[in-house]
mmCIF file with all atom_site columns, C-alpha atoms in Angstrom:
data_model
loop_
_atom_site.group_PDB
_atom_site.id
_atom_site.type_symbol
_atom_site.label_atom_id
_atom_site.label_alt_id
_atom_site.label_comp_id
_atom_site.label_asym_id
_atom_site.label_entity_id
_atom_site.label_seq_id
_atom_site.pdbx_PDB_ins_code
_atom_site.Cartn_x
_atom_site.Cartn_y
_atom_site.Cartn_z
_atom_site.occupancy
_atom_site.B_iso_or_equiv
_atom_site.pdbx_formal_charge
_atom_site.auth_seq_id
_atom_site.auth_comp_id
_atom_site.auth_asym_id
_atom_site.auth_atom_id
_atom_site.pdbx_PDB_model_num
ATOM 1   C CA . UNK A 1 1   ? 11.724  4.792   -49.366 1.00 80.00 ? 1   UNK A CA 1
ATOM 2   C CA . UNK A 1 2   ? 9.910   8.263   -50.211 1.00 85.00 ? 2   UNK A CA 1
ATOM 3   C CA . UNK A 1 3   ? 7.378   6.062   -50.727 1.00 85.00 ? 3   UNK A CA 1
ATOM 4   C CA . UNK A 1 4   ? 7.549   4.529   -47.624 1.00 84.00 ? 4   UNK A CA 1
ATOM 5   C CA . UNK A 1 5   ? 7.931   8.207   -45.743 1.00 86.00 ? 5   UNK A CA 1
ATOM 6   C CA . UNK A 1 6   ? 5.123   9.197   -47.250 1.00 85.00 ? 6   UNK A CA 1
ATOM 7   C CA . UNK A 1 7   ? 3.302   6.594   -46.026 1.00 84.00 ? 7   UNK A CA 1
ATOM 8   C CA . UNK A 1 8   ? 4.172   6.947   -42.160 1.00 85.00 ? 8   UNK A CA 1
ATOM 9   C CA . UNK A 1 9   ? 3.079   10.473  -42.602 1.00 83.00 ? 9   UNK A CA 1
ATOM 10  C CA . UNK A 1 10  ? 0.072   9.582   -43.688 1.00 85.00 ? 10  UNK A CA 1
ATOM 11  C CA . UNK A 1 11  ? -0.383  6.995   -41.037 1.00 84.00 ? 11  UNK A CA 1
ATOM 12  C CA . UNK A 1 12  ? -0.297  9.556   -38.328 1.00 86.00 ? 12  UNK A CA 1
ATOM 13  C CA . UNK A 1 13  ? -1.942  12.084  -39.632 1.00 82.00 ? 13  UNK A CA 1
ATOM 14  C CA . UNK A 1 14  ? -4.767  8.840   -39.670 1.00 85.00 ? 14  UNK A CA 1
ATOM 15  C CA . UNK A 1 15  ? -3.467  8.565   -35.978 1.00 87.00 ? 15  UNK A CA 1
ATOM 16  C CA . UNK A 1 16  ? -3.512  12.477  -34.971 1.00 86.00 ? 16  UNK A CA 1
ATOM 17  C CA . UNK A 1 17  ? -7.076  12.522  -36.701 1.00 86.00 ? 17  UNK A CA 1
ATOM 18  C CA . UNK A 1 18  ? -7.957  9.280   -34.759 1.00 86.00 ? 18  UNK A CA 1
ATOM 19  C CA . UNK A 1 19  ? -7.015  10.120  -31.866 1.00 85.00 ? 19  UNK A CA 1
ATOM 20  C CA . UNK A 1 20  ? -9.141  14.005  -31.910 1.00 86.00 ? 20  UNK A CA 1
ATOM 21  C CA . UNK A 1 21  ? -12.207 12.865  -32.772 1.00 86.00 ? 21  UNK A CA 1
ATOM 22  C CA . UNK A 1 22  ? -11.908 10.404  -29.872 1.00 83.00 ? 22  UNK A CA 1
ATOM 23  C CA . UNK A 1 23  ? -11.218 13.255  -27.297 1.00 81.00 ? 23  UNK A CA 1
ATOM 24  C CA . UNK A 1 24  ? -14.251 15.355  -28.280 1.00 82.00 ? 24  UNK A CA 1
ATOM 25  C CA . UNK A 1 25  ? -16.276 12.161  -28.219 1.00 78.00 ? 25  UNK A CA 1
ATOM 26  C CA . UNK A 1 26  ? -15.062 11.181  -24.599 1.00 73.00 ? 26  UNK A CA 1
ATOM 27  C CA . UNK A 1 27  ? -15.272 15.628  -23.444 1.00 72.00 ? 27  UNK A CA 1
ATOM 28  C CA . UNK A 1 28  ? -18.687 15.648  -24.746 1.00 72.00 ? 28  UNK A CA 1
ATOM 29  C CA . UNK A 1 29  ? -20.660 12.634  -23.819 1.00 63.00 ? 29  UNK A CA 1
ATOM 30  C CA . UNK A 1 30  ? -20.413 13.098  -20.118 1.00 65.00 ? 30  UNK A CA 1
ATOM 31  C CA . UNK A 1 31  ? -22.850 9.127   -19.235 1.00 69.00 ? 31  UNK A CA 1
ATOM 32  C CA . UNK A 1 32  ? -22.075 6.520   -18.292 1.00 67.00 ? 32  UNK A CA 1
ATOM 33  C CA . UNK A 1 33  ? -23.215 3.691   -20.435 1.00 65.00 ? 33  UNK A CA 1
ATOM 34  C CA . UNK A 1 34  ? -26.530 2.068   -18.730 1.00 65.00 ? 34  UNK A CA 1
ATOM 35  C CA . UNK A 1 35  ? -25.136 -0.989  -18.161 1.00 65.00 ? 35  UNK A CA 1
ATOM 36  C CA . UNK A 1 36  ? -21.992 -0.548  -16.022 1.00 65.00 ? 36  UNK A CA 1
ATOM 37  C CA . UNK A 1 37  ? -24.257 0.951   -13.435 1.00 66.00 ? 37  UNK A CA 1
ATOM 38  C CA . UNK A 1 38  ? -25.720 -2.696  -11.809 1.00 63.00 ? 38  UNK A CA 1
ATOM 39  C CA . UNK A 1 39  ? -29.162 -3.717  -11.580 1.00 65.00 ? 39  UNK A CA 1
ATOM 40  C CA . UNK A 1 40  ? -29.356 -3.565  -7.231  1.00 60.00 ? 40  UNK A CA 1
ATOM 41  C CA . UNK A 1 41  ? -27.607 -0.234  -6.999  1.00 55.00 ? 41  UNK A CA 1
ATOM 42  C CA . UNK A 1 42  ? -28.347 0.402   -2.863  1.00 57.00 ? 42  UNK A CA 1
ATOM 43  C CA . UNK A 1 43  ? -27.516 3.175   -0.849  1.00 56.00 ? 43  UNK A CA 1
ATOM 44  C CA . UNK A 1 44  ? -24.642 2.806   1.374   1.00 56.00 ? 44  UNK A CA 1
ATOM 45  C CA . UNK A 1 45  ? -25.672 1.964   4.623   1.00 61.00 ? 45  UNK A CA 1
ATOM 46  C CA . UNK A 1 46  ? -22.932 4.302   6.467   1.00 58.00 ? 46  UNK A CA 1
ATOM 47  C CA . UNK A 1 47  ? -24.975 7.228   5.463   1.00 52.00 ? 47  UNK A CA 1
ATOM 48  C CA . UNK A 1 48  ? -25.222 8.848   9.265   1.00 62.00 ? 48  UNK A CA 1
ATOM 49  C CA . UNK A 1 49  ? -22.509 9.752   10.918  1.00 66.00 ? 49  UNK A CA 1
ATOM 50  C CA . UNK A 1 50  ? -20.252 6.752   13.467  1.00 68.00 ? 50  UNK A CA 1
ATOM 51  C CA . UNK A 1 51  ? -20.774 6.775   17.455  1.00 77.00 ? 51  UNK A CA 1
ATOM 52  C CA . UNK A 1 52  ? -17.660 7.901   18.415  1.00 81.00 ? 52  UNK A CA 1
ATOM 53  C CA . UNK A 1 53  ? -18.646 5.869   21.394  1.00 84.00 ? 53  UNK A CA 1
ATOM 54  C CA . UNK A 1 54  ? -18.737 2.755   19.000  1.00 84.00 ? 54  UNK A CA 1
ATOM 55  C CA . UNK A 1 55  ? -15.377 4.274   17.144  1.00 82.00 ? 55  UNK A CA 1
ATOM 56  C CA . UNK A 1 56  ? -13.552 4.024   20.683  1.00 85.00 ? 56  UNK A CA 1
ATOM 57  C CA . UNK A 1 57  ? -14.765 0.971   21.885  1.00 86.00 ? 57  UNK A CA 1
ATOM 58  C CA . UNK A 1 58  ? -13.604 -0.673  18.639  1.00 85.00 ? 58  UNK A CA 1
ATOM 59  C CA . UNK A 1 59  ? -10.280 0.992   18.384  1.00 84.00 ? 59  UNK A CA 1
ATOM 60  C CA . UNK A 1 60  ? -9.996  -0.178  22.019  1.00 85.00 ? 60  UNK A CA 1
ATOM 61  C CA . UNK A 1 61  ? -10.700 -3.909  20.710  1.00 85.00 ? 61  UNK A CA 1
ATOM 62  C CA . UNK A 1 62  ? -8.341  -3.702  18.811  1.00 83.00 ? 62  UNK A CA 1
ATOM 63  C CA . UNK A 1 63  ? -5.440  -2.768  21.038  1.00 81.00 ? 63  UNK A CA 1
ATOM 64  C CA . UNK A 1 64  ? -6.115  -5.283  23.194  1.00 81.00 ? 64  UNK A CA 1
ATOM 65  C CA . UNK A 1 65  ? -5.877  -7.969  20.967  1.00 78.00 ? 65  UNK A CA 1
ATOM 66  C CA . UNK A 1 66  ? -2.748  -6.623  19.682  1.00 77.00 ? 66  UNK A CA 1
ATOM 67  C CA . UNK A 1 67  ? -1.045  -6.407  22.329  1.00 74.00 ? 67  UNK A CA 1
ATOM 68  C CA . UNK A 1 68  ? -2.258  -9.341  23.867  1.00 71.00 ? 68  UNK A CA 1
ATOM 69  C CA . UNK A 1 69  ? -1.040  -11.474 20.218  1.00 69.00 ? 69  UNK A CA 1
ATOM 70  C CA . UNK A 1 70  ? 2.603   -9.161  21.003  1.00 68.00 ? 70  UNK A CA 1
ATOM 71  C CA . UNK A 1 71  ? 2.638   -11.048 24.110  1.00 65.00 ? 71  UNK A CA 1
ATOM 72  C CA . UNK A 1 72  ? 1.886   -14.333 23.835  1.00 65.00 ? 72  UNK A CA 1
ATOM 73  C CA . UNK A 1 73  ? 4.285   -14.029 20.261  1.00 63.00 ? 73  UNK A CA 1
ATOM 74  C CA . UNK A 1 74  ? 7.372   -13.158 23.033  1.00 56.00 ? 74  UNK A CA 1
ATOM 75  C CA . UNK A 1 75  ? 6.440   -15.530 25.872  1.00 63.00 ? 75  UNK A CA 1
ATOM 76  C CA . UNK A 1 76  ? 6.506   -13.331 29.609  1.00 72.00 ? 76  UNK A CA 1
ATOM 77  C CA . UNK A 1 77  ? 7.829   -9.946  30.655  1.00 74.00 ? 77  UNK A CA 1
ATOM 78  C CA . UNK A 1 78  ? 11.774  -10.061 30.734  1.00 76.00 ? 78  UNK A CA 1
ATOM 79  C CA . UNK A 1 79  ? 11.515  -11.641 27.410  1.00 75.00 ? 79  UNK A CA 1
ATOM 80  C CA . UNK A 1 80  ? 9.454   -8.757  25.759  1.00 75.00 ? 80  UNK A CA 1
ATOM 81  C CA . UNK A 1 81  ? 11.859  -6.425  27.473  1.00 79.00 ? 81  UNK A CA 1
ATOM 82  C CA . UNK A 1 82  ? 14.364  -8.402  26.393  1.00 78.00 ? 82  UNK A CA 1
ATOM 83  C CA . UNK A 1 83  ? 13.669  -7.933  23.055  1.00 78.00 ? 83  UNK A CA 1
ATOM 84  C CA . UNK A 1 84  ? 12.618  -4.473  23.236  1.00 81.00 ? 84  UNK A CA 1
ATOM 85  C CA . UNK A 1 85  ? 16.030  -3.277  24.820  1.00 82.00 ? 85  UNK A CA 1
ATOM 86  C CA . UNK A 1 86  ? 18.216  -5.237  22.537  1.00 80.00 ? 86  UNK A CA 1
ATOM 87  C CA . UNK A 1 87  ? 15.795  -3.973  19.644  1.00 81.00 ? 87  UNK A CA 1
ATOM 88  C CA . UNK A 1 88  ? 16.222  -0.237  20.376  1.00 82.00 ? 88  UNK A CA 1
ATOM 89  C CA . UNK A 1 89  ? 20.333  -0.647  20.905  1.00 79.00 ? 89  UNK A CA 1
ATOM 90  C CA . UNK A 1 90  ? 19.626  -2.415  17.338  1.00 77.00 ? 90  UNK A CA 1
ATOM 91  C CA . UNK A 1 91  ? 18.717  0.784   15.982  1.00 76.00 ? 91  UNK A CA 1
ATOM 92  C CA . UNK A 1 92  ? 20.694  3.597   17.184  1.00 77.00 ? 92  UNK A CA 1
ATOM 93  C CA . UNK A 1 93  ? 22.859  3.166   14.418  1.00 70.00 ? 93  UNK A CA 1
ATOM 94  C CA . UNK A 1 94  ? 26.393  3.451   16.282  1.00 67.00 ? 94  UNK A CA 1
ATOM 95  C CA . UNK A 1 95  ? 29.432  2.446   16.069  1.00 63.00 ? 95  UNK A CA 1
ATOM 96  C CA . UNK A 1 96  ? 30.330  -0.802  17.382  1.00 63.00 ? 96  UNK A CA 1
ATOM 97  C CA . UNK A 1 97  ? 33.448  -0.064  20.049  1.00 63.00 ? 97  UNK A CA 1
ATOM 98  C CA . UNK A 1 98  ? 35.873  -2.587  19.530  1.00 62.00 ? 98  UNK A CA 1
ATOM 99  C CA . UNK A 1 99  ? 38.281  -3.206  22.135  1.00 62.00 ? 99  UNK A CA 1
ATOM 100 C CA . UNK A 1 100 ? 41.625  -4.393  21.479  1.00 64.00 ? 100 UNK A CA 1
ATOM 101 C CA . UNK A 1 101 ? 43.666  -6.781  22.845  1.00 62.00 ? 101 UNK A CA 1
ATOM 102 C CA . UNK A 1 102 ? 46.746  -6.155  25.334  1.00 59.00 ? 102 UNK A CA 1
#
């Protein structure tokens, strides 16, 4: 048993020493391996500032398409109102009123 404990301590010491070496190498070597860099590196096409008008137009299109999808999925306006009202009631977390028989 004592030999196994000694062997375990030696392995632990070797593992700790190896970990220290790996950490030291990682801290001193900050270069990126050229194999990891693609040959066709391209610049970002969005380097210029985006046009605010163009962004607003894109948001408007998204809003319109979302509204149209919502309208199409819920049918007519009365049905949407009813669904929204029922959803609001469900979200209130109020205890339900129980009517007792007379």
